[in-house]
mmCIF file with all atom_site columns, C-alpha atoms in Angstrom:
data_model
loop_
_atom_site.group_PDB
_atom_site.id
_atom_site.type_symbol
_atom_site.label_atom_id
_atom_site.label_alt_id
_atom_site.label_comp_id
_atom_site.label_asym_id
_atom_site.label_entity_id
_atom_site.label_seq_id
_atom_site.pdbx_PDB_ins_code
_atom_site.Cartn_x
_atom_site.Cartn_y
_atom_site.Cartn_z
_atom_site.occupancy
_atom_site.B_iso_or_equiv
_atom_site.pdbx_formal_charge
_atom_site.auth_seq_id
_atom_site.auth_comp_id
_atom_site.auth_asym_id
_atom_site.auth_atom_id
_atom_site.pdbx_PDB_model_num
ATOM 1   C CA . MET K 1 1   ? 70.510 64.483 111.505 1.00 45.00 ? 269 MET K CA 1
ATOM 2   C CA . SER K 1 2   ? 73.777 64.411 113.317 1.00 45.00 ? 270 SER K CA 1
ATOM 3   C CA . ALA K 1 3   ? 75.343 67.569 114.582 1.00 49.00 ? 271 ALA K CA 1
ATOM 4   C CA . ASN K 1 4   ? 78.670 65.622 114.731 1.00 45.00 ? 272 ASN K CA 1
ATOM 5   C CA . SER K 1 5   ? 81.319 66.867 112.254 1.00 43.00 ? 273 SER K CA 1
ATOM 6   C CA . ALA K 1 6   ? 85.031 66.819 111.600 1.00 50.00 ? 274 ALA K CA 1
ATOM 7   C CA . ASP K 1 7   ? 85.017 70.630 111.793 1.00 55.00 ? 275 ASP K CA 1
ATOM 8   C CA . SER K 1 8   ? 84.363 72.636 114.850 1.00 58.00 ? 276 SER K CA 1
ATOM 9   C CA . PRO K 1 9   ? 81.196 71.466 116.822 1.00 68.00 ? 277 PRO K CA 1
ATOM 10  C CA . ALA K 1 10  ? 77.766 73.021 116.110 1.00 94.00 ? 278 ALA K CA 1
ATOM 11  C CA . ARG K 1 11  ? 76.746 75.326 118.955 1.00 96.00 ? 279 ARG K CA 1
ATOM 12  C CA . VAL K 1 12  ? 73.299 76.203 120.177 1.00 97.00 ? 280 VAL K CA 1
ATOM 13  C CA . GLU K 1 13  ? 72.106 78.738 122.737 1.00 97.00 ? 281 GLU K CA 1
ATOM 14  C CA . VAL K 1 14  ? 70.183 76.924 125.416 1.00 97.00 ? 282 VAL K CA 1
ATOM 15  C CA . VAL K 1 15  ? 67.435 79.309 126.806 1.00 97.00 ? 283 VAL K CA 1
ATOM 16  C CA . LEU K 1 16  ? 65.487 78.094 129.801 1.00 96.00 ? 284 LEU K CA 1
ATOM 17  C CA . VAL K 1 17  ? 62.205 80.125 130.240 1.00 97.00 ? 285 VAL K CA 1
ATOM 18  C CA . LYS K 1 18  ? 60.238 80.241 133.627 1.00 93.00 ? 286 LYS K CA 1
ATOM 19  C CA . GLY K 1 19  ? 57.226 82.288 134.348 1.00 87.00 ? 287 GLY K CA 1
ATOM 20  C CA . GLY K 1 20  ? 57.311 83.715 130.744 1.00 89.00 ? 288 GLY K CA 1
ATOM 21  C CA . ARG K 1 21  ? 60.824 85.231 131.571 1.00 95.00 ? 289 ARG K CA 1
ATOM 22  C CA . THR K 1 22  ? 64.173 84.196 130.508 1.00 96.00 ? 290 THR K CA 1
ATOM 23  C CA . LYS K 1 23  ? 65.693 82.396 133.651 1.00 93.00 ? 291 LYS K CA 1
ATOM 24  C CA . ILE K 1 24  ? 69.114 81.540 132.109 1.00 93.00 ? 292 ILE K CA 1
ATOM 25  C CA . ARG K 1 25  ? 70.716 81.240 128.800 1.00 95.00 ? 293 ARG K CA 1
ATOM 26  C CA . TYR K 1 26  ? 73.971 79.575 127.748 1.00 96.00 ? 294 TYR K CA 1
ATOM 27  C CA . ALA K 1 27  ? 76.033 78.219 125.037 1.00 97.00 ? 295 ALA K CA 1
ATOM 28  C CA . ALA K 1 28  ? 76.265 74.622 124.462 1.00 98.00 ? 296 ALA K CA 1
ATOM 29  C CA . GLU K 1 29  ? 77.777 72.153 122.115 1.00 97.00 ? 297 GLU K CA 1
ATOM 30  C CA . LEU K 1 30  ? 75.090 70.456 119.832 1.00 97.00 ? 298 LEU K CA 1
ATOM 31  C CA . LEU K 1 31  ? 76.204 66.804 120.039 1.00 97.00 ? 299 LEU K CA 1
ATOM 32  C CA . ARG K 1 32  ? 72.964 65.151 118.430 1.00 96.00 ? 300 ARG K CA 1
ATOM 33  C CA . ASP K 1 33  ? 69.667 66.137 116.995 1.00 96.00 ? 301 ASP K CA 1
ATOM 34  C CA . ASP K 1 34  ? 67.726 62.991 115.449 1.00 96.00 ? 302 ASP K CA 1
ATOM 35  C CA . GLY K 1 35  ? 64.520 65.406 115.206 1.00 95.00 ? 303 GLY K CA 1
ATOM 36  C CA . VAL K 1 36  ? 62.992 64.185 118.623 1.00 97.00 ? 304 VAL K CA 1
ATOM 37  C CA . HIS K 1 37  ? 65.918 63.836 121.029 1.00 97.00 ? 305 HIS K CA 1
ATOM 38  C CA . VAL K 1 38  ? 68.335 66.794 121.255 1.00 97.00 ? 306 VAL K CA 1
ATOM 39  C CA . LEU K 1 39  ? 71.745 66.099 123.002 1.00 97.00 ? 307 LEU K CA 1
ATOM 40  C CA . VAL K 1 40  ? 73.916 69.012 124.057 1.00 98.00 ? 308 VAL K CA 1
ATOM 41  C CA . ARG K 1 41  ? 77.001 69.590 126.361 1.00 98.00 ? 309 ARG K CA 1
ATOM 42  C CA . ALA K 1 42  ? 77.902 72.643 128.427 1.00 97.00 ? 310 ALA K CA 1
ATOM 43  C CA . PRO K 1 43  ? 79.890 73.595 131.257 1.00 95.00 ? 311 PRO K CA 1
ATOM 44  C CA . TRP K 1 44  ? 77.978 74.800 134.481 1.00 93.00 ? 312 TRP K CA 1
ATOM 45  C CA . ALA K 1 45  ? 76.636 77.957 133.421 1.00 85.00 ? 313 ALA K CA 1
ATOM 46  C CA . GLY K 1 46  ? 75.470 79.332 136.987 1.00 82.00 ? 314 GLY K CA 1
ATOM 47  C CA . GLU K 1 47  ? 77.636 81.763 139.143 1.00 83.00 ? 315 GLU K CA 1
ATOM 48  C CA . GLY K 1 48  ? 79.923 80.384 141.416 1.00 90.00 ? 316 GLY K CA 1
ATOM 49  C CA . VAL K 1 49  ? 78.779 77.202 143.507 1.00 94.00 ? 317 VAL K CA 1
ATOM 50  C CA . ARG K 1 50  ? 75.023 76.114 144.025 1.00 94.00 ? 318 ARG K CA 1
ATOM 51  C CA . ASP K 1 51  ? 74.793 73.731 146.993 1.00 95.00 ? 319 ASP K CA 1
ATOM 52  C CA . PHE K 1 52  ? 71.563 71.876 147.183 1.00 94.00 ? 320 PHE K CA 1
ATOM 53  C CA . GLY K 1 53  ? 72.582 69.962 150.189 1.00 94.00 ? 321 GLY K CA 1
ATOM 54  C CA . PHE K 1 54  ? 72.546 66.446 148.366 1.00 94.00 ? 322 PHE K CA 1
ATOM 55  C CA . VAL K 1 55  ? 74.749 67.799 145.474 1.00 96.00 ? 323 VAL K CA 1
ATOM 56  C CA . ARG K 1 56  ? 76.730 70.903 144.632 1.00 95.00 ? 324 ARG K CA 1
ATOM 57  C CA . PHE K 1 57  ? 77.232 72.324 141.145 1.00 96.00 ? 325 PHE K CA 1
ATOM 58  C CA . GLU K 1 58  ? 80.280 74.123 140.681 1.00 95.00 ? 326 GLU K CA 1
ATOM 59  C CA . PRO K 1 59  ? 82.693 75.634 138.198 1.00 94.00 ? 327 PRO K CA 1
ATOM 60  C CA . GLY K 1 60  ? 84.410 72.884 136.419 1.00 95.00 ? 328 GLY K CA 1
ATOM 61  C CA . ASP K 1 61  ? 81.218 70.685 136.338 1.00 97.00 ? 329 ASP K CA 1
ATOM 62  C CA . ALA K 1 62  ? 80.049 69.490 132.682 1.00 97.00 ? 330 ALA K CA 1
ATOM 63  C CA . PHE K 1 63  ? 76.320 68.856 131.910 1.00 97.00 ? 331 PHE K CA 1
ATOM 64  C CA . THR K 1 64  ? 75.265 66.456 129.191 1.00 98.00 ? 332 THR K CA 1
ATOM 65  C CA . GLU K 1 65  ? 71.743 67.552 128.642 1.00 98.00 ? 333 GLU K CA 1
ATOM 66  C CA . HIS K 1 66  ? 68.904 65.430 126.892 1.00 98.00 ? 334 HIS K CA 1
ATOM 67  C CA . TYR K 1 67  ? 65.893 67.312 125.610 1.00 98.00 ? 335 TYR K CA 1
ATOM 68  C CA . TRP K 1 68  ? 63.048 65.876 123.714 1.00 98.00 ? 336 TRP K CA 1
ATOM 69  C CA . ARG K 1 69  ? 60.467 67.597 121.422 1.00 98.00 ? 337 ARG K CA 1
ATOM 70  C CA . ASP K 1 70  ? 57.733 65.090 122.464 1.00 98.00 ? 338 ASP K CA 1
ATOM 71  C CA . ARG K 1 71  ? 58.442 64.618 126.277 1.00 98.00 ? 339 ARG K CA 1
ATOM 72  C CA . TRP K 1 72  ? 57.636 66.933 129.214 1.00 98.00 ? 340 TRP K CA 1
ATOM 73  C CA . TYR K 1 73  ? 61.021 66.868 130.733 1.00 98.00 ? 341 TYR K CA 1
ATOM 74  C CA . SER K 1 74  ? 64.787 67.090 130.238 1.00 98.00 ? 342 SER K CA 1
ATOM 75  C CA . VAL K 1 75  ? 67.497 65.147 131.752 1.00 98.00 ? 343 VAL K CA 1
ATOM 76  C CA . LYS K 1 76  ? 70.904 66.690 132.623 1.00 97.00 ? 344 LYS K CA 1
ATOM 77  C CA . GLU K 1 77  ? 73.869 64.262 133.518 1.00 97.00 ? 345 GLU K CA 1
ATOM 78  C CA . VAL K 1 78  ? 76.134 66.257 135.829 1.00 98.00 ? 346 VAL K CA 1
ATOM 79  C CA . ARG K 1 79  ? 79.847 65.243 135.880 1.00 98.00 ? 347 ARG K CA 1
ATOM 80  C CA . ALA K 1 80  ? 82.528 66.832 138.250 1.00 97.00 ? 348 ALA K CA 1
ATOM 81  C CA . ALA K 1 81  ? 85.824 68.340 136.498 1.00 95.00 ? 349 ALA K CA 1
ATOM 82  C CA . ASP K 1 82  ? 87.621 65.050 137.099 1.00 97.00 ? 350 ASP K CA 1
ATOM 83  C CA . GLY K 1 83  ? 84.922 63.175 135.016 1.00 97.00 ? 351 GLY K CA 1
ATOM 84  C CA . THR K 1 84  ? 83.119 61.530 137.892 1.00 97.00 ? 352 THR K CA 1
ATOM 85  C CA . VAL K 1 85  ? 79.302 61.229 137.572 1.00 97.00 ? 353 VAL K CA 1
ATOM 86  C CA . LYS K 1 86  ? 77.468 63.100 140.254 1.00 98.00 ? 354 LYS K CA 1
ATOM 87  C CA . GLY K 1 87  ? 74.111 62.301 139.044 1.00 97.00 ? 355 GLY K CA 1
ATOM 88  C CA . TRP K 1 88  ? 71.122 63.343 137.017 1.00 98.00 ? 356 TRP K CA 1
ATOM 89  C CA . TYR K 1 89  ? 69.026 66.619 137.477 1.00 97.00 ? 357 TYR K CA 1
ATOM 90  C CA . CYS K 1 90  ? 65.776 66.402 135.725 1.00 98.00 ? 358 CYS K CA 1
ATOM 91  C CA . ASP K 1 91  ? 63.679 69.336 134.798 1.00 97.00 ? 359 ASP K CA 1
ATOM 92  C CA . VAL K 1 92  ? 59.934 68.988 134.147 1.00 98.00 ? 360 VAL K CA 1
ATOM 93  C CA . THR K 1 93  ? 59.480 71.350 131.053 1.00 98.00 ? 361 THR K CA 1
ATOM 94  C CA . ARG K 1 94  ? 57.224 71.744 128.052 1.00 98.00 ? 362 ARG K CA 1
ATOM 95  C CA . PRO K 1 95  ? 58.667 69.788 125.298 1.00 98.00 ? 363 PRO K CA 1
ATOM 96  C CA . ALA K 1 96  ? 61.708 71.552 123.880 1.00 98.00 ? 364 ALA K CA 1
ATOM 97  C CA . ALA K 1 97  ? 61.893 73.631 120.620 1.00 97.00 ? 365 ALA K CA 1
ATOM 98  C CA . LEU K 1 98  ? 65.319 73.953 118.517 1.00 96.00 ? 366 LEU K CA 1
ATOM 99  C CA . SER K 1 99  ? 65.120 76.912 115.798 1.00 94.00 ? 367 SER K CA 1
ATOM 100 C CA . GLY K 1 100 ? 67.824 79.163 114.649 1.00 92.00 ? 368 GLY K CA 1
ATOM 101 C CA . GLY K 1 101 ? 70.237 77.956 116.978 1.00 95.00 ? 369 GLY K CA 1
ATOM 102 C CA . ARG K 1 102 ? 68.197 78.484 120.084 1.00 97.00 ? 370 ARG K CA 1
ATOM 103 C CA . LEU K 1 103 ? 66.927 75.463 122.058 1.00 98.00 ? 371 LEU K CA 1
ATOM 104 C CA . VAL K 1 104 ? 64.015 76.762 123.951 1.00 98.00 ? 372 VAL K CA 1
ATOM 105 C CA . VAL K 1 105 ? 62.514 75.067 127.088 1.00 97.00 ? 373 VAL K CA 1
ATOM 106 C CA . GLU K 1 106 ? 59.816 76.133 129.493 1.00 97.00 ? 374 GLU K CA 1
ATOM 107 C CA . ASP K 1 107 ? 60.717 75.209 133.071 1.00 96.00 ? 375 ASP K CA 1
ATOM 108 C CA . LEU K 1 108 ? 57.383 74.057 134.899 1.00 97.00 ? 376 LEU K CA 1
ATOM 109 C CA . ASP K 1 109 ? 59.059 74.120 138.308 1.00 95.00 ? 377 ASP K CA 1
ATOM 110 C CA . LEU K 1 110 ? 58.892 70.375 139.112 1.00 97.00 ? 378 LEU K CA 1
ATOM 111 C CA . ASP K 1 111 ? 62.358 68.564 139.202 1.00 97.00 ? 379 ASP K CA 1
ATOM 112 C CA . LEU K 1 112 ? 63.964 65.277 140.125 1.00 98.00 ? 380 LEU K CA 1
ATOM 113 C CA . TRP K 1 113 ? 67.306 64.353 141.301 1.00 98.00 ? 381 TRP K CA 1
ATOM 114 C CA . ARG K 1 114 ? 68.907 60.918 140.879 1.00 97.00 ? 382 ARG K CA 1
ATOM 115 C CA . SER K 1 115 ? 72.272 60.319 142.344 1.00 97.00 ? 383 SER K CA 1
ATOM 116 C CA . ALA K 1 116 ? 75.041 58.515 140.491 1.00 95.00 ? 384 ALA K CA 1
ATOM 117 C CA . ASP K 1 117 ? 74.401 55.173 142.523 1.00 94.00 ? 385 ASP K CA 1
ATOM 118 C CA . GLY K 1 118 ? 70.729 55.600 142.045 1.00 94.00 ? 386 GLY K CA 1
ATOM 119 C CA . ALA K 1 119 ? 70.188 55.420 146.004 1.00 95.00 ? 387 ALA K CA 1
ATOM 120 C CA . ASP K 1 120 ? 69.092 59.035 146.443 1.00 97.00 ? 388 ASP K CA 1
ATOM 121 C CA . VAL K 1 121 ? 65.846 59.821 144.034 1.00 98.00 ? 389 VAL K CA 1
ATOM 122 C CA . ARG K 1 122 ? 64.096 62.902 145.269 1.00 98.00 ? 390 ARG K CA 1
ATOM 123 C CA . ARG K 1 123 ? 61.390 65.044 144.081 1.00 98.00 ? 391 ARG K CA 1
ATOM 124 C CA . LEU K 1 124 ? 62.008 68.771 144.053 1.00 97.00 ? 392 LEU K CA 1
ATOM 125 C CA . ASP K 1 125 ? 60.157 72.026 144.073 1.00 96.00 ? 393 ASP K CA 1
ATOM 126 C CA . GLU K 1 126 ? 56.580 70.515 144.348 1.00 97.00 ? 394 GLU K CA 1
ATOM 127 C CA . ASP K 1 127 ? 55.692 73.507 146.707 1.00 96.00 ? 395 ASP K CA 1
ATOM 128 C CA . GLU K 1 128 ? 56.988 76.063 143.853 1.00 94.00 ? 396 GLU K CA 1
ATOM 129 C CA . PHE K 1 129 ? 54.775 74.069 141.502 1.00 96.00 ? 397 PHE K CA 1
ATOM 130 C CA . ALA K 1 130 ? 51.789 74.264 143.506 1.00 96.00 ? 398 ALA K CA 1
ATOM 131 C CA . GLU K 1 131 ? 52.403 78.108 143.994 1.00 95.00 ? 399 GLU K CA 1
ATOM 132 C CA . SER K 1 132 ? 52.840 78.663 140.407 1.00 94.00 ? 400 SER K CA 1
ATOM 133 C CA . GLY K 1 133 ? 49.032 78.622 139.516 1.00 94.00 ? 401 GLY K CA 1
ATOM 134 C CA . LEU K 1 134 ? 49.727 76.503 136.439 1.00 96.00 ? 402 LEU K CA 1
ATOM 135 C CA . ALA K 1 135 ? 46.993 74.005 137.527 1.00 96.00 ? 403 ALA K CA 1
ATOM 136 C CA . GLU K 1 136 ? 44.511 76.927 137.288 1.00 96.00 ? 404 GLU K CA 1
ATOM 137 C CA . ALA K 1 137 ? 45.952 78.659 134.257 1.00 95.00 ? 405 ALA K CA 1
ATOM 138 C CA . ASP K 1 138 ? 46.673 75.417 132.029 1.00 96.00 ? 406 ASP K CA 1
ATOM 139 C CA . PRO K 1 139 ? 45.269 72.293 133.752 1.00 97.00 ? 407 PRO K CA 1
ATOM 140 C CA . GLY K 1 140 ? 46.392 70.179 130.716 1.00 97.00 ? 408 GLY K CA 1
ATOM 141 C CA . ALA K 1 141 ? 50.012 71.392 131.094 1.00 97.00 ? 409 ALA K CA 1
ATOM 142 C CA . ALA K 1 142 ? 49.889 70.915 134.890 1.00 98.00 ? 410 ALA K CA 1
ATOM 143 C CA . ALA K 1 143 ? 48.401 67.519 134.323 1.00 98.00 ? 411 ALA K CA 1
ATOM 144 C CA . ALA K 1 144 ? 51.443 66.753 131.857 1.00 98.00 ? 412 ALA K CA 1
ATOM 145 C CA . ALA K 1 145 ? 53.920 67.922 134.335 1.00 98.00 ? 413 ALA K CA 1
ATOM 146 C CA . VAL K 1 146 ? 52.808 65.798 137.195 1.00 98.00 ? 414 VAL K CA 1
ATOM 147 C CA . ALA K 1 147 ? 52.649 62.691 135.018 1.00 98.00 ? 415 ALA K CA 1
ATOM 148 C CA . ALA K 1 148 ? 56.251 63.683 133.654 1.00 98.00 ? 416 ALA K CA 1
ATOM 149 C CA . LEU K 1 149 ? 57.533 63.718 137.218 1.00 98.00 ? 417 LEU K CA 1
ATOM 150 C CA . ASP K 1 150 ? 55.829 60.660 138.058 1.00 98.00 ? 418 ASP K CA 1
ATOM 151 C CA . GLU K 1 151 ? 57.330 58.785 134.978 1.00 97.00 ? 419 GLU K CA 1
ATOM 152 C CA . LEU K 1 152 ? 60.738 60.182 135.833 1.00 97.00 ? 420 LEU K CA 1
ATOM 153 C CA . GLU K 1 153 ? 60.711 58.919 139.343 1.00 97.00 ? 421 GLU K CA 1
ATOM 154 C CA . ALA K 1 154 ? 59.238 55.470 138.316 1.00 96.00 ? 422 ALA K CA 1
ATOM 155 C CA . LEU K 1 155 ? 62.279 55.165 135.690 1.00 96.00 ? 423 LEU K CA 1
ATOM 156 C CA . ALA K 1 156 ? 64.824 56.478 138.414 1.00 96.00 ? 424 ALA K CA 1
ATOM 157 C CA . ARG K 1 157 ? 63.622 54.189 141.002 1.00 95.00 ? 425 ARG K CA 1
ATOM 158 C CA . GLY K 1 158 ? 62.548 50.976 139.122 1.00 91.00 ? 426 GLY K CA 1
ATOM 159 C CA . GLY K 1 159 ? 65.150 50.658 136.154 1.00 83.00 ? 427 GLY K CA 1
ATOM 160 C CA . GLY K 1 160 ? 65.082 52.025 132.594 1.00 87.00 ? 428 GLY K CA 1
ATOM 161 C CA . PHE K 1 161 ? 66.271 55.477 133.511 1.00 91.00 ? 429 PHE K CA 1
ATOM 162 C CA . GLU K 1 162 ? 69.720 54.713 131.654 1.00 89.00 ? 430 GLU K CA 1
ATOM 163 C CA . ASP K 1 163 ? 67.648 53.784 128.470 1.00 91.00 ? 431 ASP K CA 1
ATOM 164 C CA . LEU K 1 164 ? 66.432 57.358 128.243 1.00 90.00 ? 432 LEU K CA 1
ATOM 165 C CA . LEU K 1 165 ? 69.870 58.670 127.710 1.00 91.00 ? 433 LEU K CA 1
ATOM 166 C CA . VAL K 1 166 ? 70.627 56.694 124.590 1.00 86.00 ? 434 VAL K CA 1
#
């Protein structure tokens, strides 16, 4: 099923849940949904600038976001206002659910950054993941989350990363 249309683009509300509470929600354009892979585009939804030190997310940035119903992560291509690719921010999440115009994903704290040139690949927030208590509360989900981060890192460092995004 394709969301592309000559009419106005389909819209969804992306809802990111963390620790059982809504962390952020924002409107996005639904570009494609093939039943497994959901592709949306949205402007930077945060307040002002978020400077991570290795990348800045700021007003004018555009995110092309890839979600899967069968994978434990999402991948967000980040472009500056001038169209330049900054890199890819990857969230380890439970598989996405799209229903009733809402795309819901549960953030499991682990993240990965891959710069546009592929030279900078870094695992993020492993301390938050350890403190989250997920390993004790849901060992299966914790194991899936760690495996997802390992998979993303291997793809980002060894090739095949771009194949995820087609």
